[in-house]
PDB file of C-alpha atoms in Angstrom:
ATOM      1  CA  UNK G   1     132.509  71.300-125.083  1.00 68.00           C
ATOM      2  CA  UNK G   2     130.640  73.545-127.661  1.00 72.00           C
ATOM      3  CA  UNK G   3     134.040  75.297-128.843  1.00 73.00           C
ATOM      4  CA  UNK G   4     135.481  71.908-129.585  1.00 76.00           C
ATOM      5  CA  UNK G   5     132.266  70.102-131.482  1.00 80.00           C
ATOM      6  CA  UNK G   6     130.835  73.158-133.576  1.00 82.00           C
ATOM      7  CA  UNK G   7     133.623  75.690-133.474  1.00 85.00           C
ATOM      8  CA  UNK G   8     131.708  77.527-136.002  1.00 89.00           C
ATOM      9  CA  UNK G   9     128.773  78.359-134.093  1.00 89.00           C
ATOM     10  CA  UNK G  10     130.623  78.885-130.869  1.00 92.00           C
ATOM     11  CA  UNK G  11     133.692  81.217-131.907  1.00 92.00           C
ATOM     12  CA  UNK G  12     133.032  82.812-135.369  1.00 93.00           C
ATOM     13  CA  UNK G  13     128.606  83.133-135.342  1.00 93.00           C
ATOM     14  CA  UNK G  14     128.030  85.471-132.462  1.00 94.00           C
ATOM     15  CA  UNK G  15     130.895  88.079-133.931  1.00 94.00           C
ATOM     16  CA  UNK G  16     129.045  87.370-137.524  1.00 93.00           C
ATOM     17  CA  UNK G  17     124.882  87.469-135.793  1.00 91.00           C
ATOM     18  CA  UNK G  18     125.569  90.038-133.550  1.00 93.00           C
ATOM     19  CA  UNK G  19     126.694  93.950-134.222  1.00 92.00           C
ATOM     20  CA  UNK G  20     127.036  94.186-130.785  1.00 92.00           C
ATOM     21  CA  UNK G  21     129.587  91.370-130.280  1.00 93.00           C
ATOM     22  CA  UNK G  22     131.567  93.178-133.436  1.00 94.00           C
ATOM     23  CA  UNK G  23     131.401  96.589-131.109  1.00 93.00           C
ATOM     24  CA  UNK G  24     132.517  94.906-127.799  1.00 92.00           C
ATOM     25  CA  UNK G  25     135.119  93.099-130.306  1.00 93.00           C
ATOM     26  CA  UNK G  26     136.839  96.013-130.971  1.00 93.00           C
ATOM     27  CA  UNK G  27     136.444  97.630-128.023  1.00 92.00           C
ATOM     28  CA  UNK G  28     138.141  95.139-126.147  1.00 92.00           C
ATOM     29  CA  UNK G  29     140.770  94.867-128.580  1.00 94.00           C
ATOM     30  CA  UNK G  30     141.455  98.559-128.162  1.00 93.00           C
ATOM     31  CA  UNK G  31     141.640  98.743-124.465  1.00 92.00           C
ATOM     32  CA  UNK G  32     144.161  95.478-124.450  1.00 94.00           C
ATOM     33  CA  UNK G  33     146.442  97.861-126.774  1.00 94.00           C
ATOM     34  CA  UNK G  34     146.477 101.430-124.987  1.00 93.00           C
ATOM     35  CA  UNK G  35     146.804  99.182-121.638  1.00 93.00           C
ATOM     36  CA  UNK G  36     148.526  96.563-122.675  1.00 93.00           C
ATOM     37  CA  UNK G  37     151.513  99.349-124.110  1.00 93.00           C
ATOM     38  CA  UNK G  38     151.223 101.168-121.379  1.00 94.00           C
ATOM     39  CA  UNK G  39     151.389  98.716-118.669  1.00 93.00           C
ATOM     40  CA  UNK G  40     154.565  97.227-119.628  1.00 95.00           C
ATOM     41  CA  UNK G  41     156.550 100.029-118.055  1.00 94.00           C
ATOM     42  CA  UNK G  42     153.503 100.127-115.096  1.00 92.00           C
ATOM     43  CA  UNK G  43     155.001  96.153-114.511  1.00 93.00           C
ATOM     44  CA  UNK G  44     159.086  96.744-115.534  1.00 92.00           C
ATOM     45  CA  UNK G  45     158.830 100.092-113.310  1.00 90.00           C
ATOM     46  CA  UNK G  46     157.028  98.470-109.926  1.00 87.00           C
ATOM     47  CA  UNK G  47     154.533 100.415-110.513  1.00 86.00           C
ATOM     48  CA  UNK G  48     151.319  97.855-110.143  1.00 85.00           C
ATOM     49  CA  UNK G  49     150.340 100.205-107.049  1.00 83.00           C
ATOM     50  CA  UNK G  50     149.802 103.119-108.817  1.00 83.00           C
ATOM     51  CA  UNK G  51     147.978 101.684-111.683  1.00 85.00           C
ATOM     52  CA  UNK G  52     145.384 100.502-109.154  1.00 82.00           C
ATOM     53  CA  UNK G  53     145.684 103.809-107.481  1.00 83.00           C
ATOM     54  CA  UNK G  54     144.950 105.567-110.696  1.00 82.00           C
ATOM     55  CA  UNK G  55     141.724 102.544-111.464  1.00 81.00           C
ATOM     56  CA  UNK G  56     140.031 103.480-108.107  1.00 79.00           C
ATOM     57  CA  UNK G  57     141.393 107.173-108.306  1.00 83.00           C
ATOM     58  CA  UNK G  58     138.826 107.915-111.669  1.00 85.00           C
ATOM     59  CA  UNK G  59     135.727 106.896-109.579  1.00 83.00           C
ATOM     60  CA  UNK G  60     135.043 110.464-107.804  1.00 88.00           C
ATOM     61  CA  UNK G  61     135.185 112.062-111.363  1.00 88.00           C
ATOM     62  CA  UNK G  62     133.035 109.631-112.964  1.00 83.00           C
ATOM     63  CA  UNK G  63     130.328 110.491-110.164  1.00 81.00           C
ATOM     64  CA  UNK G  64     130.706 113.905-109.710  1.00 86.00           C
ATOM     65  CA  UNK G  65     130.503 113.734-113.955  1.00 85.00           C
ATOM     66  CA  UNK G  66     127.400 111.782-113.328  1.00 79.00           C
ATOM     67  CA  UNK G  67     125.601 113.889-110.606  1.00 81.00           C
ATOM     68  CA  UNK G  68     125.840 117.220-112.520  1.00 84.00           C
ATOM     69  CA  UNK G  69     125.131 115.779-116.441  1.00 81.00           C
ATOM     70  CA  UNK G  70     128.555 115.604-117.719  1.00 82.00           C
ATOM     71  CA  UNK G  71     130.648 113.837-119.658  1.00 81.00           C
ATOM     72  CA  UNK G  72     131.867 111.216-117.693  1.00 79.00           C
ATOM     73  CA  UNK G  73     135.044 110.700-119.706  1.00 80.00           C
ATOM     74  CA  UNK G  74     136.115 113.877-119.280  1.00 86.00           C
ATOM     75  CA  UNK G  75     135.153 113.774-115.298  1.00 88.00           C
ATOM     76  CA  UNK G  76     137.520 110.709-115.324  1.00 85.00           C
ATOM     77  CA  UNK G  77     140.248 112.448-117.298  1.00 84.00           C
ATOM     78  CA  UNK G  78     139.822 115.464-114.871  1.00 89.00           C
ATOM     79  CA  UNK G  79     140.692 112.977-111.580  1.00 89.00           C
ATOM     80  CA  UNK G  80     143.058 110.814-113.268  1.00 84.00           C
ATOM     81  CA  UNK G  81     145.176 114.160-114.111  1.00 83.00           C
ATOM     82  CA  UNK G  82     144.420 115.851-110.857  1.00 88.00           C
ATOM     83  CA  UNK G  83     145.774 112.707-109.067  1.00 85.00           C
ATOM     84  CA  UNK G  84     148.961 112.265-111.412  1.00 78.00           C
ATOM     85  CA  UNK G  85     149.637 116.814-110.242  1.00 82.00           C
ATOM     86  CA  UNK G  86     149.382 115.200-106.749  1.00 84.00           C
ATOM     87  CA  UNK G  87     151.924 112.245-106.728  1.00 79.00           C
ATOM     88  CA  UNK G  88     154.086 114.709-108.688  1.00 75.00           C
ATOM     89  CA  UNK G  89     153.847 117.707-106.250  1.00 83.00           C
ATOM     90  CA  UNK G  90     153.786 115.543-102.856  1.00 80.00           C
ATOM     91  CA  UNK G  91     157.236 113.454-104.421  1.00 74.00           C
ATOM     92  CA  UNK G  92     159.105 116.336-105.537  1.00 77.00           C
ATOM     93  CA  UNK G  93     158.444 118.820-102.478  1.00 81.00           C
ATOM     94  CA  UNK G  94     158.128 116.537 -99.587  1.00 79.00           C
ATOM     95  CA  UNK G  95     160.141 114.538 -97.598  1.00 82.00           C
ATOM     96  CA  UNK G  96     157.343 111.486 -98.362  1.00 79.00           C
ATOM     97  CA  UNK G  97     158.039 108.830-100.580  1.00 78.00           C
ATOM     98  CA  UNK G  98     155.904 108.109-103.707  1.00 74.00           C
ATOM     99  CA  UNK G  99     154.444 105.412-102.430  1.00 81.00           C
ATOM    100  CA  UNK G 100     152.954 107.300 -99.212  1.00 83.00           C
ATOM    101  CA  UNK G 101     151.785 109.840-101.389  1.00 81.00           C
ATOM    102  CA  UNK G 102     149.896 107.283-103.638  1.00 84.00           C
ATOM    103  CA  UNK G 103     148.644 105.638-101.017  1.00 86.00           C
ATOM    104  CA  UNK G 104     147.266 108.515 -99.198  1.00 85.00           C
ATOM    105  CA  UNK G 105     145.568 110.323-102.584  1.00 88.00           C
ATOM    106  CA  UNK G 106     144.442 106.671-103.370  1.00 85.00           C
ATOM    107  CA  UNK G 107     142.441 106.466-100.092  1.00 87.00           C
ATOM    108  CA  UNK G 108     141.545 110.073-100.445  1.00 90.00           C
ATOM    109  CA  UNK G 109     140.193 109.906-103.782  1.00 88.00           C
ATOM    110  CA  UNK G 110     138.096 106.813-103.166  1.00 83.00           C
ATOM    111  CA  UNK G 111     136.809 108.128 -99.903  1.00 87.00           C
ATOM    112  CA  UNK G 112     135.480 111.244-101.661  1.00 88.00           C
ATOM    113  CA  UNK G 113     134.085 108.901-104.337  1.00 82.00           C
ATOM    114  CA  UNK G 114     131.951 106.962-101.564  1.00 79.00           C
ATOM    115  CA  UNK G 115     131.348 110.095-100.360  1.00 84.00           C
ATOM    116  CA  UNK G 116     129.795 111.401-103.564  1.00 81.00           C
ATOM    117  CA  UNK G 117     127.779 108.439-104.231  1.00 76.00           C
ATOM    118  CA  UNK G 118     126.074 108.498-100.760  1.00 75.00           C
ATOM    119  CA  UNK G 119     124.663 111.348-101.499  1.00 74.00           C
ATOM    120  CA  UNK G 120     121.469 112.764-101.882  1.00 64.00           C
ATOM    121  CA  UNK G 121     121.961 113.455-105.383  1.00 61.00           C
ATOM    122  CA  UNK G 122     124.780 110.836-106.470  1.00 54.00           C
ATOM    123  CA  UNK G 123     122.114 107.979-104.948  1.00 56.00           C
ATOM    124  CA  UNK G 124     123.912 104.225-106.485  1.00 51.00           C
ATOM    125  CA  UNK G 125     122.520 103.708-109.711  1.00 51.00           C
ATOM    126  CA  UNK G 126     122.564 101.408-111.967  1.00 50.00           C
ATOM    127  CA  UNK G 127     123.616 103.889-115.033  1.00 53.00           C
ATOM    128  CA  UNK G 128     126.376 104.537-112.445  1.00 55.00           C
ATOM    129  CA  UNK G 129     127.193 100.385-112.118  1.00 62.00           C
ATOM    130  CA  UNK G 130     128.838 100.712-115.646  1.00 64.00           C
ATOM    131  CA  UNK G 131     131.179 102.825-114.878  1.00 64.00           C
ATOM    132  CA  UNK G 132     132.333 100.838-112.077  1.00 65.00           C
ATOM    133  CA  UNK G 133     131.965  97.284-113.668  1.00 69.00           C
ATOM    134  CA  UNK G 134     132.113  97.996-117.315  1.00 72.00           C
ATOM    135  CA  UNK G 135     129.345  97.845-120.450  1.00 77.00           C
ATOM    136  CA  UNK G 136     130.944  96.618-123.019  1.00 84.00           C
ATOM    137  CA  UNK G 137     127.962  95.380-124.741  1.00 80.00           C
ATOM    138  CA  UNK G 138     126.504  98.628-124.913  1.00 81.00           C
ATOM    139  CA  UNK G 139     129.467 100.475-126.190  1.00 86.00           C
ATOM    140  CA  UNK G 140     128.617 102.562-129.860  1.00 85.00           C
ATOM    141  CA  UNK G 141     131.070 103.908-132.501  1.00 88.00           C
ATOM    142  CA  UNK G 142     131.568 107.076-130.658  1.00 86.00           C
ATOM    143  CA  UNK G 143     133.209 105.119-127.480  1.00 85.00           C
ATOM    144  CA  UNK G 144     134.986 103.208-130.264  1.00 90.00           C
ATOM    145  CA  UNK G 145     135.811 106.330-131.400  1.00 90.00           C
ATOM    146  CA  UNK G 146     137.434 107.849-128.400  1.00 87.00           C
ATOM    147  CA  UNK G 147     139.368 104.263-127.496  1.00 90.00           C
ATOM    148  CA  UNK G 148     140.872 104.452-131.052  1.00 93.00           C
ATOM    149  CA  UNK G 149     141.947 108.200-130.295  1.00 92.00           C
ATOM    150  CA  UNK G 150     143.485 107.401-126.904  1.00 90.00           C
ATOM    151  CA  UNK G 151     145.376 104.399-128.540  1.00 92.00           C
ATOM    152  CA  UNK G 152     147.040 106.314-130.835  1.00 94.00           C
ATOM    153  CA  UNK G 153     148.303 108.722-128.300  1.00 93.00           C
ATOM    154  CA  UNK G 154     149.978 105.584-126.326  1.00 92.00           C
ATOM    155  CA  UNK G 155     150.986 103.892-129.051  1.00 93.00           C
ATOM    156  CA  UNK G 156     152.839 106.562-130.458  1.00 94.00           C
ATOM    157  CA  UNK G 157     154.017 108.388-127.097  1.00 93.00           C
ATOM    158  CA  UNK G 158     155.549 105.040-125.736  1.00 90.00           C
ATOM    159  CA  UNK G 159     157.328 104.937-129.530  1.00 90.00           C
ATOM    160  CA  UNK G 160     158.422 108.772-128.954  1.00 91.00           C
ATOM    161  CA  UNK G 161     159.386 108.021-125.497  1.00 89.00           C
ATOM    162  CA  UNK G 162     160.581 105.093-125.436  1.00 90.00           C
ATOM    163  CA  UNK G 163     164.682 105.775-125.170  1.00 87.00           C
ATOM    164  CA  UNK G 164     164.084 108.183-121.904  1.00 85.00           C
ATOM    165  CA  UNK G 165     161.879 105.322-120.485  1.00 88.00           C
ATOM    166  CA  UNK G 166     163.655 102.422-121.103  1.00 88.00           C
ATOM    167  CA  UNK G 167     167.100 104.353-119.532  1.00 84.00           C
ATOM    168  CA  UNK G 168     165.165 105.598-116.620  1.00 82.00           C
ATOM    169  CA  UNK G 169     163.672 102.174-115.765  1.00 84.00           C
ATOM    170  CA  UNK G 170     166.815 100.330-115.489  1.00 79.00           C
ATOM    171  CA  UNK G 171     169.203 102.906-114.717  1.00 73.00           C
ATOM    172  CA  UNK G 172     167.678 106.493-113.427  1.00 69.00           C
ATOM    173  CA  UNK G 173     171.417 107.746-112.891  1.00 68.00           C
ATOM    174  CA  UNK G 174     172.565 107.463-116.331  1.00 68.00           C
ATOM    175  CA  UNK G 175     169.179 109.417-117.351  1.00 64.00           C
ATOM    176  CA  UNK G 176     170.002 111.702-115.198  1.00 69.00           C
ATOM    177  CA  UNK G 177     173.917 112.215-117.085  1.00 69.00           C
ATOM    178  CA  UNK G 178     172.866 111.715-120.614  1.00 65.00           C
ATOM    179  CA  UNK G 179     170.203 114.889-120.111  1.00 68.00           C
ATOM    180  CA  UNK G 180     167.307 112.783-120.284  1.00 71.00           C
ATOM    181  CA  UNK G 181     165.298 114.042-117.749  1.00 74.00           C
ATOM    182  CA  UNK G 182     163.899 110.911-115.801  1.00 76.00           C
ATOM    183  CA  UNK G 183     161.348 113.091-113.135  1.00 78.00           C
ATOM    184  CA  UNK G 184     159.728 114.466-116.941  1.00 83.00           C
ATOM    185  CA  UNK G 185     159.590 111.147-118.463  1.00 84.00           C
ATOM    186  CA  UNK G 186     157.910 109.349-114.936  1.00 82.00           C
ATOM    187  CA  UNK G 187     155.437 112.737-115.524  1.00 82.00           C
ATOM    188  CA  UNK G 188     154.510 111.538-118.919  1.00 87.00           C
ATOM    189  CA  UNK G 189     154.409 107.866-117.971  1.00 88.00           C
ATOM    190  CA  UNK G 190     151.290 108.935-115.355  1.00 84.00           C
ATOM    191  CA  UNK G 191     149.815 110.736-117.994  1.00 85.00           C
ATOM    192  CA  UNK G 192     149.564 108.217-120.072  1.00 89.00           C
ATOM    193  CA  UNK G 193     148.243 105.904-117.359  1.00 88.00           C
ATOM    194  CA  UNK G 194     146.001 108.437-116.646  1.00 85.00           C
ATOM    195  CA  UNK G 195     144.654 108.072-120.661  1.00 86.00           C
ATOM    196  CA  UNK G 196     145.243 104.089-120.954  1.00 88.00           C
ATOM    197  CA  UNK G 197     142.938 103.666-117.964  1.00 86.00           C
ATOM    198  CA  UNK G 198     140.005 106.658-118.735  1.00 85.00           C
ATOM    199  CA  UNK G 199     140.045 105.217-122.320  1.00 84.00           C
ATOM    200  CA  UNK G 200     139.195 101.621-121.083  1.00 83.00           C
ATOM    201  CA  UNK G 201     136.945 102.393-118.099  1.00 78.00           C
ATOM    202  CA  UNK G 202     133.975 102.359-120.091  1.00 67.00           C
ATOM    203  CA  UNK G 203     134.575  99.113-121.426  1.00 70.00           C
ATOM    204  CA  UNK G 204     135.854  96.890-118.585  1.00 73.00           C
ATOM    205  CA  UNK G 205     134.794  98.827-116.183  1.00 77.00           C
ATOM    206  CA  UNK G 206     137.500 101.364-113.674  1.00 70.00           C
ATOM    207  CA  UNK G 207     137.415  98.524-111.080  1.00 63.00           C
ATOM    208  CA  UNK G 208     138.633  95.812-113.904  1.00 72.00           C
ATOM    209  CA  UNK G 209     140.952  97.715-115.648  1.00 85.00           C
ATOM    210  CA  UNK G 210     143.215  96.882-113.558  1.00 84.00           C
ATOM    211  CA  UNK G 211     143.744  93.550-114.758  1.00 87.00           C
ATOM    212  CA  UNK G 212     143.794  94.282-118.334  1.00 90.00           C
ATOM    213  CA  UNK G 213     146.790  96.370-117.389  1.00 91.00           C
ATOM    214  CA  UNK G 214     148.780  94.638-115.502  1.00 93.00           C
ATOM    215  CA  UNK G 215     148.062  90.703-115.773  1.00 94.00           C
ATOM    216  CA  UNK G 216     149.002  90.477-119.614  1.00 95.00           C
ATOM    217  CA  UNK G 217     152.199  92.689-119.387  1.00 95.00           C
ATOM    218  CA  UNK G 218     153.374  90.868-116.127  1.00 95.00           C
ATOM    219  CA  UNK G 219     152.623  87.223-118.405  1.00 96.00           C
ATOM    220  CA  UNK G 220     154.781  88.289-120.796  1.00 96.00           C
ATOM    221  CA  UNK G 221     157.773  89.597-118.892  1.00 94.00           C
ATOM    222  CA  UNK G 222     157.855  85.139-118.293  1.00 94.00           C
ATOM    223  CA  UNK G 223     158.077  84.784-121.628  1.00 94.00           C
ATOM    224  CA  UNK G 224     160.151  86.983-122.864  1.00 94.00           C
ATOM    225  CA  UNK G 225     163.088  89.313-122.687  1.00 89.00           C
ATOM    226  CA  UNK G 226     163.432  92.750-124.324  1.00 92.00           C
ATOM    227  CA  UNK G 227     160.938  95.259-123.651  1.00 93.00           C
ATOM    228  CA  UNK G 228     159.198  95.074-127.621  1.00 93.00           C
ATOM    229  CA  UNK G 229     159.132  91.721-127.352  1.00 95.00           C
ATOM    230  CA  UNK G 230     156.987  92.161-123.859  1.00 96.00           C
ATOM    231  CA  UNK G 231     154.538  94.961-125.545  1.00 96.00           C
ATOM    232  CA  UNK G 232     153.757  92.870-128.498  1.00 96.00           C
ATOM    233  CA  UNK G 233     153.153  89.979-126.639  1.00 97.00           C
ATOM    234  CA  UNK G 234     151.207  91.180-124.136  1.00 97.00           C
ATOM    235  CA  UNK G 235     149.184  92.762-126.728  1.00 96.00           C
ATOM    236  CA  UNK G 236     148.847  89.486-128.318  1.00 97.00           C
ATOM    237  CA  UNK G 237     147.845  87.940-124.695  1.00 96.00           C
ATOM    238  CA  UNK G 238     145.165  90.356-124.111  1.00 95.00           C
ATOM    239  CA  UNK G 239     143.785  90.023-126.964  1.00 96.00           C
ATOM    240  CA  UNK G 240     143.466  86.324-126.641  1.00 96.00           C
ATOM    241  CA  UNK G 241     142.150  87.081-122.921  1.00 95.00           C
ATOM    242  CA  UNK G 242     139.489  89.896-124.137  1.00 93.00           C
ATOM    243  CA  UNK G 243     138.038  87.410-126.797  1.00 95.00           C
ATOM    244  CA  UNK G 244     138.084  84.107-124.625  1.00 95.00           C
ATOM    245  CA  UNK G 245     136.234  85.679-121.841  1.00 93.00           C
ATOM    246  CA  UNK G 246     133.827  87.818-124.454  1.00 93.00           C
ATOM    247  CA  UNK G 247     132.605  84.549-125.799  1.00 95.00           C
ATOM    248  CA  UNK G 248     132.174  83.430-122.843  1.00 95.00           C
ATOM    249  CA  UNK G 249     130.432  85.992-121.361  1.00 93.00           C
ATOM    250  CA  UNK G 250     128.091  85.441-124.202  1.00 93.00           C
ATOM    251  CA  UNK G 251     127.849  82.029-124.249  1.00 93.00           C
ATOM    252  CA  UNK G 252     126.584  81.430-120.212  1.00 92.00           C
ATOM    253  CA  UNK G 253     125.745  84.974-119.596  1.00 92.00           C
ATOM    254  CA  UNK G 254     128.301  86.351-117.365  1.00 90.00           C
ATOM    255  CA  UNK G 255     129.667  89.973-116.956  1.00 85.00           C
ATOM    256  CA  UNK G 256     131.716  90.677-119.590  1.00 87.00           C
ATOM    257  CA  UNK G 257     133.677  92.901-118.451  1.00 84.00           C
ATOM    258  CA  UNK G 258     134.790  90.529-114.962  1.00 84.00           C
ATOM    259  CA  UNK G 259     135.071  87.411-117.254  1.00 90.00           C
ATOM    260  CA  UNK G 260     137.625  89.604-119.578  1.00 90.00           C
ATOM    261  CA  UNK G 261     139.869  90.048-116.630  1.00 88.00           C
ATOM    262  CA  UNK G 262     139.065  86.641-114.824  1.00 92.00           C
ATOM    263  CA  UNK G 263     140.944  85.341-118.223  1.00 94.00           C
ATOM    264  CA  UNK G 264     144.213  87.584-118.169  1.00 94.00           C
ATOM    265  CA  UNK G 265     144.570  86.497-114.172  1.00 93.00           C
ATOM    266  CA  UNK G 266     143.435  82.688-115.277  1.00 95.00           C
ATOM    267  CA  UNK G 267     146.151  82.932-118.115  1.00 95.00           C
ATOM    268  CA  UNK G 268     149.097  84.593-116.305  1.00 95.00           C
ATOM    269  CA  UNK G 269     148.579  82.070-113.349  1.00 95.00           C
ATOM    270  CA  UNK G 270     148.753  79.305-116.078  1.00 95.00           C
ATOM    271  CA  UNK G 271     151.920  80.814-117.198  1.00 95.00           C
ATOM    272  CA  UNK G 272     153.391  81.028-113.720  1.00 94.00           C
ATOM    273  CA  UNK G 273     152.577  77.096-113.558  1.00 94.00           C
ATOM    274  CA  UNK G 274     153.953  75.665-116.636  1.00 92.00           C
ATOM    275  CA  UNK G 275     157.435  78.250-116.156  1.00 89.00           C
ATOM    276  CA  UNK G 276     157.328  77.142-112.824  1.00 86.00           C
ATOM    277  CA  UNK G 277     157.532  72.894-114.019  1.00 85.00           C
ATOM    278  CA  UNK G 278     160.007  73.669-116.488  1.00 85.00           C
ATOM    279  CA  UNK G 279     162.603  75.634-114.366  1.00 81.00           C
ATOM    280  CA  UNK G 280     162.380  72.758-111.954  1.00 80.00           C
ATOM    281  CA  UNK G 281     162.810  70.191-114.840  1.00 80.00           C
ATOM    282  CA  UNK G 282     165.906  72.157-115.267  1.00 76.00           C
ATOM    283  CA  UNK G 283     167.332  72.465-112.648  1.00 73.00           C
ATOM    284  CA  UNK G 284     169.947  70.181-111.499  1.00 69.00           C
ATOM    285  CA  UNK G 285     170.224  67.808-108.415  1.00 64.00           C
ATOM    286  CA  UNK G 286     172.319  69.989-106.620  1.00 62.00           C
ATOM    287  CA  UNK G 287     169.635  72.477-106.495  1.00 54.00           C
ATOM    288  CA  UNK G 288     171.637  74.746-108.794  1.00 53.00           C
ATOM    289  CA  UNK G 289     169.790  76.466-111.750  1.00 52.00           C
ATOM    290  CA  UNK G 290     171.104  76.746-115.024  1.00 47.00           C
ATOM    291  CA  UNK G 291     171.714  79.760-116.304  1.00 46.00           C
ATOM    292  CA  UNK G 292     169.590  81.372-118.736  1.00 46.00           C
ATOM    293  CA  UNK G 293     171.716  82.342-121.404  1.00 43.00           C
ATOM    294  CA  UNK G 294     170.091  86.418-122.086  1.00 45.00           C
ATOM    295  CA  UNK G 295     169.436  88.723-119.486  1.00 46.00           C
ATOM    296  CA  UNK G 296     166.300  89.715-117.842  1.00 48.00           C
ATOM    297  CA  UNK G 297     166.066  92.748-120.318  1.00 55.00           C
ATOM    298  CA  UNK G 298     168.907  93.697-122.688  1.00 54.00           C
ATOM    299  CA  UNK G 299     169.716  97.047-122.764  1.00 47.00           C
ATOM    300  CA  UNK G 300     169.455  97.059-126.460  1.00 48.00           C
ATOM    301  CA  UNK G 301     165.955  96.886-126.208  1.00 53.00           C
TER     302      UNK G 301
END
């Protein structure tokens, strides 16, 4: 009970002792807010498959990256991109539905990843384990760099964007009639999945990103109603989930990265709980809920 007897020592000294912590700090912090913006519409849209589609889908670019010396980021970008052209290609000039396609380029692309690392030269390695689990300890300014960079561009695209999204999620016909252009704005959604999940693979890890971009969006679509109001506080949940399991981490030296997203899943099944208790304390005998007085998400959002 460290963090209740010297709070001092257990949640302000290693950030202050450490320039590492600080790094991983801010790291973290910047992966909970490209993902975190981002995976509100993955969660409002249904679209939890194809974020972990897209997670696993990075994996043969990071190795192939890897194998031939280089940049790994870019390698990830290159698959993430190349899977988005696929989902868009097999939905718009096939009879199969998105989901098939997803499913089949998700297998695909983590097949050929397997397939990559079994080889002769792509050997497992364990410079090739942080890519898959995450190093956030050993991330420098330049990664910091990059994840500031790739939060902008979400931050501000889901700002420019936002109208055409919003009117697409809840109503794709009236998209369709005011000109918006719904198939475009689901193009630019993927591309920016494609950046929110590159941009954080290197600190969580591309098999734990996953979490950070679903768990604290889907936590605050309990707590609250208009799609803002879910951004910001799933930013605000992340970020509470990416420093709790840091310290952690640090404190009885577990991965970092898995410890991050063991706390968004610990924290949205928490949530589920205590909603859970208090829509049964209000509902009546007669098994009849009250209603909730705002809808699920206003339209003047």
């Amino acid at each position: 009970m460290e963090f209740l007897t010297d709070p001092i020592a257990w949640w302000i000294d290693p950030f202050v002792d450490n320039t590492f912590m600080r790094n991983a700090l801010w790291a973290a912090l910047l992966a909970v807010l490209t993902t975190s913006v981002v995976g509100t519409w993955v969660v409002l849209r249904g679209m939890t498959f194809l974020g972990d589609a897209f997670a696993h889908g990075v994996l043969p670019g990071i190795a192939l990256a890897y194998i031939i010396g280089f940049s790994t980021t870019i390698g990830a970008l290159a698959a993430a991109l190349l899977m988005v052209g696929g989902i868009h290609i097999i939905r718009n000039f096939s009879p199969l539905s998105e989901e098939t396609s997803i499913g089949v380029l998700f297998v695909g692309f983590l097949a050929l990843a397997v397939v990559i690392m079994s080889s002769g030269a792509g050997a497992y390695s364990g410079d090739l384990t942080r890519f898959l689990f995450g190093s956030i300890t050993g991330i420098d300014n330049d990664d910091l760099r990059r994840q500031a960079i790739a939060a902008a561009i979400s931050v501000g695209s889901t700002v420019l964007l936002h109208r055409a999204l919003f009117v697409a999620t809840f109503d794709e016909a009236q998209a369709q009639l005011a000109g918006m252009r719904p198939k475009l704005a689901h193009a630019a959604l993927l591309t920016l999945l494609a950046v929110a999940i590159v941009s954080s693979f290197e600190a969580v890890g591309s098999l734990l990103v996953f979490a950070f971009l679903v768990a604290p969006a889907a936590t605050a679509s309990l707590l609250v109603r208009r799609v803002p109001r879910i951004m910001m506080t799933a930013v605000g949940l992340g970020a509470v989930a990416a420093v709790v399991g840091l310290l952690v981490s640090y404190h009885h030296d577990t991965a970092a990265g898995a410890t991050m997203a063991l706390a968004t899943v610990v924290m949205l099944l928490a949530t589920l709980l205590v909603t859970g208790v208090i829509r049964g304390l209000r509902r009546p005998p007669n098994g009849v809920e009250v209603a909730q007085g705002e809808p699920a998400h206003d339209p003047a959002a």
